[in-house]
Short mmCIF file of C-alpha atoms and ligand atoms in Angstrom, two decimals:
data_model
loop_
_atom_site.label_atom_id
_atom_site.label_comp_id
_atom_site.label_asym_id
_atom_site.label_seq_id
_atom_site.Cartn_x
_atom_site.Cartn_y
_atom_site.Cartn_z
CA MET A 1 4.46 14.19 26.09
CA GLU A 2 2.12 11.35 26.04
CA GLN A 3 0.11 10.82 22.94
CA LEU A 4 -2.83 8.48 22.32
CA MET A 5 -3.13 7.00 18.87
CA LYS A 6 -6.02 4.96 17.72
CA ILE A 7 -5.18 2.72 14.68
CA LEU A 8 -7.70 0.72 12.93
CA VAL A 9 -6.84 -2.86 11.54
CA ILE A 10 -9.38 -3.82 8.81
CA GLY A 11 -9.76 -6.30 5.90
CA ASP A 12 -11.56 -9.38 4.95
CA PRO A 13 -12.02 -12.29 7.39
CA THR A 14 -8.88 -14.67 7.70
CA VAL A 15 -6.35 -12.38 6.15
CA GLY A 16 -4.20 -12.25 9.48
CA LYS A 17 -5.60 -9.07 11.09
CA THR A 18 -5.45 -10.65 14.67
CA SER A 19 -2.24 -12.34 13.89
CA PHE A 20 -0.77 -9.19 12.76
CA VAL A 21 -1.66 -7.26 15.94
CA HIS A 22 -0.56 -10.10 18.09
CA ARG A 23 2.82 -10.15 16.34
CA TYR A 24 3.11 -6.53 16.60
CA VAL A 25 2.01 -5.95 20.14
CA ASN A 26 3.44 -9.26 21.85
CA ASN A 27 5.85 -10.40 19.12
CA MET A 28 4.10 -13.75 18.99
CA PHE A 29 2.18 -15.94 16.68
CA GLN A 30 -0.26 -18.69 17.29
CA THR A 31 -2.18 -20.75 14.91
CA ASP A 32 -5.32 -21.23 16.92
CA TYR A 33 -6.93 -17.69 16.97
CA LYS A 34 -10.58 -17.61 17.70
CA GLN A 35 -12.44 -15.65 15.25
CA THR A 36 -12.71 -12.05 16.23
CA ILE A 37 -16.38 -11.12 17.28
CA GLY A 38 -17.01 -7.47 16.94
CA VAL A 39 -13.72 -5.73 17.85
CA ASP A 40 -10.52 -6.76 19.67
CA PHE A 41 -8.50 -4.01 21.38
CA ALA A 42 -4.67 -4.18 22.05
CA LEU A 43 -2.53 -1.41 23.65
CA LYS A 44 1.02 -1.05 22.91
CA VAL A 45 3.03 1.84 24.71
CA ILE A 46 5.97 3.09 22.77
CA ARG A 47 8.98 5.15 23.95
CA TRP A 48 9.26 7.09 20.89
CA SER A 49 11.97 9.43 21.94
CA ASP A 50 13.33 10.82 25.26
CA THR A 51 10.50 13.21 25.44
CA GLN A 52 7.53 11.42 23.70
CA THR A 53 5.59 8.28 24.61
CA ILE A 54 2.93 7.02 22.32
CA LYS A 55 -0.09 4.97 23.61
CA LEU A 56 -1.14 3.02 20.57
CA GLN A 57 -4.49 1.60 20.62
CA MET A 58 -5.13 -1.03 17.95
CA TRP A 59 -8.69 -1.80 17.01
CA ASP A 60 -8.97 -5.24 15.23
CA ILE A 61 -12.22 -5.23 13.84
CA ALA A 62 -14.01 -8.38 12.80
CA GLY A 63 -14.20 -8.85 9.10
CA GLN A 64 -17.75 -9.64 8.96
CA GLU A 65 -18.49 -6.07 10.20
CA ARG A 66 -17.89 -4.68 6.63
CA PHE A 67 -20.65 -2.20 5.33
CA THR A 68 -22.60 -2.51 8.48
CA SER A 69 -23.31 0.68 10.28
CA MET A 70 -21.14 -0.60 13.16
CA THR A 71 -17.98 0.31 11.38
CA ARG A 72 -18.84 4.00 11.67
CA VAL A 73 -18.84 3.69 15.38
CA TYR A 74 -15.43 1.83 15.41
CA TYR A 75 -13.90 4.29 12.99
CA ARG A 76 -14.69 7.20 15.11
CA ASP A 77 -11.78 9.38 16.19
CA ALA A 78 -9.28 7.13 14.58
CA HIS A 79 -5.84 8.41 13.57
CA ALA A 80 -4.77 5.99 10.86
CA ALA A 81 -5.66 2.78 9.44
CA VAL A 82 -4.03 -0.70 8.30
CA ILE A 83 -5.72 -2.54 5.75
CA VAL A 84 -4.75 -5.97 5.33
CA PHE A 85 -5.11 -8.65 2.64
CA ASP A 86 -3.89 -12.13 1.88
CA LEU A 87 -1.32 -12.26 -0.77
CA THR A 88 -2.46 -15.70 -1.70
CA LYS A 89 -6.12 -14.93 -2.00
CA ARG A 90 -7.12 -12.37 -4.73
CA SER A 91 -10.64 -11.91 -3.36
CA THR A 92 -9.17 -10.44 -0.40
CA PHE A 93 -7.31 -7.68 -2.52
CA ASP A 94 -10.59 -6.88 -4.02
CA GLY A 95 -11.96 -6.62 -0.56
CA ALA A 96 -9.18 -4.17 0.55
CA LEU A 97 -10.57 -1.70 -1.98
CA LYS A 98 -14.04 -2.03 -0.37
CA TRP A 99 -12.61 -1.44 3.05
CA LYS A 100 -10.80 1.59 1.89
CA ARG A 101 -13.89 3.06 0.32
CA ASP A 102 -15.83 2.22 3.44
CA LEU A 103 -13.26 3.99 5.72
CA ASP A 104 -13.12 7.03 3.50
CA SER A 105 -16.75 7.50 3.15
CA LYS A 106 -17.28 7.38 6.88
CA CYS A 107 -14.27 8.92 8.41
CA ALA A 108 -11.66 11.77 7.84
CA LEU A 109 -9.27 13.80 9.79
CA PRO A 110 -10.56 17.03 11.37
CA ASP A 111 -9.03 18.88 8.51
CA GLY A 112 -11.26 16.79 6.01
CA SER A 113 -8.20 14.90 4.53
CA PRO A 114 -8.50 11.08 4.44
CA LEU A 115 -6.99 8.91 7.26
CA PRO A 116 -3.47 7.87 6.54
CA ALA A 117 -3.81 4.28 5.58
CA ILE A 118 -1.16 1.55 4.72
CA LEU A 119 -1.79 -1.64 2.67
CA LEU A 120 -0.35 -4.70 3.94
CA ALA A 121 0.09 -7.83 1.81
CA ASN A 122 0.19 -10.53 4.49
CA LYS A 123 1.29 -14.13 4.31
CA CYS A 124 4.35 -13.45 2.10
CA ASP A 125 5.78 -16.66 3.88
CA LEU A 126 3.55 -18.73 1.64
CA LEU A 127 4.64 -17.27 -1.51
CA SER A 128 6.40 -19.83 -3.74
CA GLY A 129 6.59 -19.73 -7.54
CA GLU A 130 3.76 -18.04 -9.43
CA ARG A 131 2.13 -14.92 -7.88
CA GLN A 132 -1.54 -14.33 -8.01
CA LEU A 133 -0.78 -10.69 -7.79
CA GLN A 134 1.98 -8.91 -9.62
CA LEU A 135 3.81 -6.22 -7.64
CA SER A 136 3.09 -3.63 -10.32
CA GLU A 137 -0.53 -4.27 -9.92
CA ILE A 138 -0.30 -3.58 -6.08
CA GLU A 139 1.73 -0.58 -6.64
CA THR A 140 -0.85 1.00 -9.05
CA PHE A 141 -3.74 -0.09 -6.80
CA CYS A 142 -2.01 1.63 -3.87
CA ARG A 143 -1.40 4.92 -5.74
CA GLU A 144 -4.85 5.05 -7.40
CA ASN A 145 -6.61 4.48 -4.14
CA GLY A 146 -4.74 6.92 -1.88
CA PHE A 147 -2.71 4.52 0.40
CA ILE A 148 0.34 6.14 1.83
CA GLY A 149 2.32 3.05 1.28
CA TRP A 150 2.34 -0.75 1.20
CA THR A 151 4.45 -3.73 1.90
CA GLU A 152 4.61 -7.44 2.01
CA VAL A 153 4.33 -8.71 5.48
CA SER A 154 4.38 -11.91 7.32
CA ALA A 155 2.47 -11.93 10.65
CA LYS A 156 3.75 -15.48 11.21
CA GLU A 157 7.38 -14.91 10.73
CA GLY A 158 7.44 -11.28 11.70
CA VAL A 159 8.58 -9.87 8.42
CA MET A 160 8.31 -6.17 8.04
CA ILE A 161 5.83 -5.66 10.84
CA GLU A 162 7.78 -3.41 12.78
CA GLU A 163 8.90 -1.24 9.88
CA ALA A 164 5.36 -0.83 8.57
CA MET A 165 3.96 0.36 11.85
CA ARG A 166 6.90 2.64 12.20
CA PHE A 167 6.15 4.16 8.82
CA LEU A 168 2.46 4.63 9.75
CA ILE A 169 3.09 6.22 13.07
CA GLU A 170 5.59 8.75 11.49
CA SER A 171 3.03 9.74 8.92
CA VAL A 172 0.42 10.37 11.80
CA LEU A 173 3.07 12.42 13.84
CA ALA A 174 3.86 14.35 10.70
CA LYS A 175 0.37 15.50 10.58
CA THR A 176 -0.20 16.62 14.04
P1 GDP B 201 -8.21 -12.38 10.80
O1 GDP B 201 -9.56 -13.05 10.60
O2 GDP B 201 -7.96 -11.34 9.80
O3 GDP B 201 -8.11 -11.77 12.25
O4 GDP B 201 -7.18 -13.50 10.64
P2 GDP B 201 -6.43 -14.43 11.77
O5 GDP B 201 -5.27 -13.63 12.28
O6 GDP B 201 -7.23 -15.02 12.56
O7 GDP B 201 -5.66 -15.42 10.82
C1 GDP B 201 -6.41 -16.34 10.02
C2 GDP B 201 -5.39 -17.54 9.61
O8 GDP B 201 -4.42 -17.15 8.90
C3 GDP B 201 -5.05 -18.35 10.87
O9 GDP B 201 -4.89 -19.60 10.69
C4 GDP B 201 -3.60 -17.83 10.93
O10 GDP B 201 -2.75 -18.64 11.60
C5 GDP B 201 -3.11 -17.56 9.39
N1 GDP B 201 -2.12 -16.69 9.16
C6 GDP B 201 -2.20 -15.33 9.74
N2 GDP B 201 -1.09 -14.58 9.44
C7 GDP B 201 -0.28 -15.43 8.73
C8 GDP B 201 0.83 -15.42 8.05
O11 GDP B 201 1.60 -14.20 7.92
N3 GDP B 201 1.37 -16.49 7.40
C9 GDP B 201 0.78 -17.59 7.29
N4 GDP B 201 1.25 -18.65 6.66
N5 GDP B 201 -0.41 -17.51 7.95
C10 GDP B 201 -0.97 -16.63 8.47
MG1 MG B 202 -9.45 -11.74 13.76
#
């Protein structure tokens, strides 16, 4: 069985969306990405089991697109979303909520339930000493805003990327 899955990757500019996708799909990190214009696509084919193949289509949406009518077009027929923020930049955490609301207002599963969405706190490799955001605050935020889960990740060092995506894919499969 082959299944197509459309995953949205959204969040404010420079939080590391393109880096996340590149790490997940190609297992690489580059420091010199061009700013995403519009939307970038990446395809990853996963041999999920002996009988099941998943064709994962990652939609990496430029952060500037927020609240424009274009997001509705990009969101169409998506199965799940990854909302990314930068752990070292609080404004992007606030941005994550705006993205979640934009998503939920424009997009739902065929049965009317919200799209499964995970929250990724990127750039955890940069954390040292004092945190701008307490874990309990992120935890509460996640629960109150209907994320199915969250984790700290580092696209740069490849921390928790694979695990986060596996969790998201499993929850999509559980719904179908
Ligand atoms: P986007 O605008 O959300 O697509 O962000 P990019 O992927 O273009 O990344 C923006 C900047 O953050 C780039 O300079 C990246 O090298 C850097 N960056 C992305 N992910 C990480 C990470 O996990 N750790 C660190 N230290 N830098 C990162
Ligand atoms: Mg980008």
